[in-house]
Amino acid sequence: MRNFLGVPVDHFAELNLAGFHHLADALGGVPVCLNKAVKDKYSGAGFPAGPQTLDGRQSLAFVRQRHGLDMGDLDRTKRQQAFLAGATKKLNSAGTFTDPTKLIRLIDAAKKDVVTDEGWDLPAFVKQAKNLSGGGKVHFTTLPIEGFGRNHGEDINVVDDMKIKRLITEQIGPKASPGPGAPSSPPSSPEAAPPPPSSPPSPSAPKDGGGIPCVD
């Protein structure tokens, strides 16, 4: 992973699908928001449009759905990110961090379904996570793909390694700072300092369901 991303990875956690079920139950439901109503016989997802709170069984169906979504597995990833955003909001609003009973249930749920790197003290991290539960402190990113392919008979996502490394560097890499004696303003000569290219327009923000991103 470090070589693929081109940056150090301090810790790694992997949540299995059952974890979404147990996490929702431990929190007493998780808020999510859908742009449109969905009905999928494969995952069991059947939800109206708009904000809603899902129990454990419903949460599992919500994060499993990929049939009927334009980008399939990639849209399912967005569902899972939206669920985690809702769980983060619920953690902050439900007093989980100050309620010992709720906190123990959360830690027990995490122990059953989360695989982490050796040396990461998960219970200690959960207790510290209150500092991350405020707005804007947790960010989700889905790395871009170039298309779909097949490898040894299996479906795969085709990626551009260098594009991903550049994206990661732009988002979390070290920022260059001017050295001692650097000019406080850019040179005025056009030859010396050509104007930067225009930035591409930012994508429109997703619809919001009371602080929860709405997804398809």
Tab-separated table of C-alpha atoms in Angstrom, residues 66-146:
chain	number	residue	atom	x	y	z
A	66	ARG	CA	-24.555	-2.442	-6.430
A	67	HIS	CA	-27.204	-3.665	-8.883
A	68	GLY	CA	-29.199	-0.769	-10.292
A	69	LEU	CA	-26.412	1.744	-9.578
A	70	ASP	CA	-24.742	3.414	-12.573
A	71	MET	CA	-21.172	2.722	-11.432
A	72	GLY	CA	-21.817	-0.603	-9.707
A	73	ASP	CA	-19.120	-1.330	-7.118
A	74	LEU	CA	-17.841	2.266	-7.206
A	75	ASP	CA	-21.274	3.601	-6.276
A	76	ARG	CA	-21.447	0.940	-3.565
A	77	THR	CA	-18.208	2.394	-2.191
A	78	LYS	CA	-19.894	5.805	-2.045
A	79	ARG	CA	-22.767	4.202	-0.136
A	80	GLN	CA	-20.337	2.786	2.409
A	81	GLN	CA	-18.605	6.146	2.786
A	82	ALA	CA	-21.966	7.875	3.276
A	83	PHE	CA	-22.866	5.305	5.934
A	84	LEU	CA	-19.592	5.967	7.793
A	85	ALA	CA	-20.258	9.721	7.574
A	86	GLY	CA	-23.661	9.108	9.135
A	87	ALA	CA	-22.105	6.925	11.827
A	88	THR	CA	-19.584	9.674	12.596
A	89	LYS	CA	-22.418	12.186	12.986
A	90	LYS	CA	-24.345	9.784	15.236
A	91	LEU	CA	-21.276	9.211	17.407
A	92	ASN	CA	-21.025	12.939	18.011
A	93	SER	CA	-24.721	13.563	18.642
A	94	ALA	CA	-25.640	10.498	20.693
A	95	GLY	CA	-23.188	11.076	23.528
A	96	THR	CA	-21.451	7.773	22.795
A	97	PHE	CA	-18.067	9.009	23.955
A	98	THR	CA	-19.403	10.059	27.367
A	99	ASP	CA	-21.652	7.024	27.936
A	100	PRO	CA	-19.568	4.040	29.175
A	101	THR	CA	-22.237	1.486	28.192
A	102	LYS	CA	-22.509	2.798	24.623
A	103	LEU	CA	-18.741	3.049	24.328
A	104	ILE	CA	-18.240	-0.572	25.421
A	105	ARG	CA	-20.853	-1.748	22.890
A	106	LEU	CA	-19.071	0.199	20.162
A	107	ILE	CA	-15.671	-1.236	21.058
A	108	ASP	CA	-17.089	-4.775	21.182
A	109	ALA	CA	-18.637	-4.287	17.733
A	110	ALA	CA	-15.335	-3.023	16.373
A	111	LYS	CA	-13.365	-5.953	17.784
A	112	LYS	CA	-15.612	-8.453	15.982
A	113	ASP	CA	-15.519	-6.899	12.543
A	114	VAL	CA	-12.434	-4.715	12.130
A	115	VAL	CA	-9.006	-5.997	11.120
A	116	THR	CA	-6.172	-3.575	11.877
A	117	ASP	CA	-2.421	-3.518	11.559
A	118	GLU	CA	-0.389	-4.977	14.414
A	119	GLY	CA	0.283	-2.430	17.122
A	120	TRP	CA	-2.813	-0.276	16.622
A	121	ASP	CA	-4.631	-0.050	19.944
A	122	LEU	CA	-8.211	0.102	18.643
A	123	PRO	CA	-9.970	0.633	22.015
A	124	ALA	CA	-7.649	3.552	22.746
A	125	PHE	CA	-8.320	4.985	19.284
A	126	VAL	CA	-12.105	4.745	19.745
A	127	LYS	CA	-11.828	6.729	22.968
A	128	GLN	CA	-9.749	9.377	21.170
A	129	ALA	CA	-12.058	9.475	18.147
A	130	LYS	CA	-14.201	12.165	19.764
A	131	ASN	CA	-11.637	14.639	18.453
A	132	LEU	CA	-12.401	13.475	14.885
A	133	SER	CA	-16.177	13.484	15.081
A	134	GLY	CA	-16.679	17.192	14.476
A	135	GLY	CA	-17.739	18.518	11.084
A	136	GLY	CA	-15.104	18.572	8.387
A	137	LYS	CA	-12.541	16.478	10.247
A	138	VAL	CA	-13.190	13.198	8.443
A	139	HIS	CA	-12.706	12.990	4.680
A	140	PHE	CA	-13.453	10.103	2.319
A	141	THR	CA	-11.771	9.619	-1.053
A	142	THR	CA	-12.362	7.046	-3.766
A	143	LEU	CA	-9.288	6.639	-5.947
A	144	PRO	CA	-9.990	7.045	-9.682
A	145	ILE	CA	-9.950	4.171	-12.161
A	146	GLU	CA	-9.225	4.207	-15.891
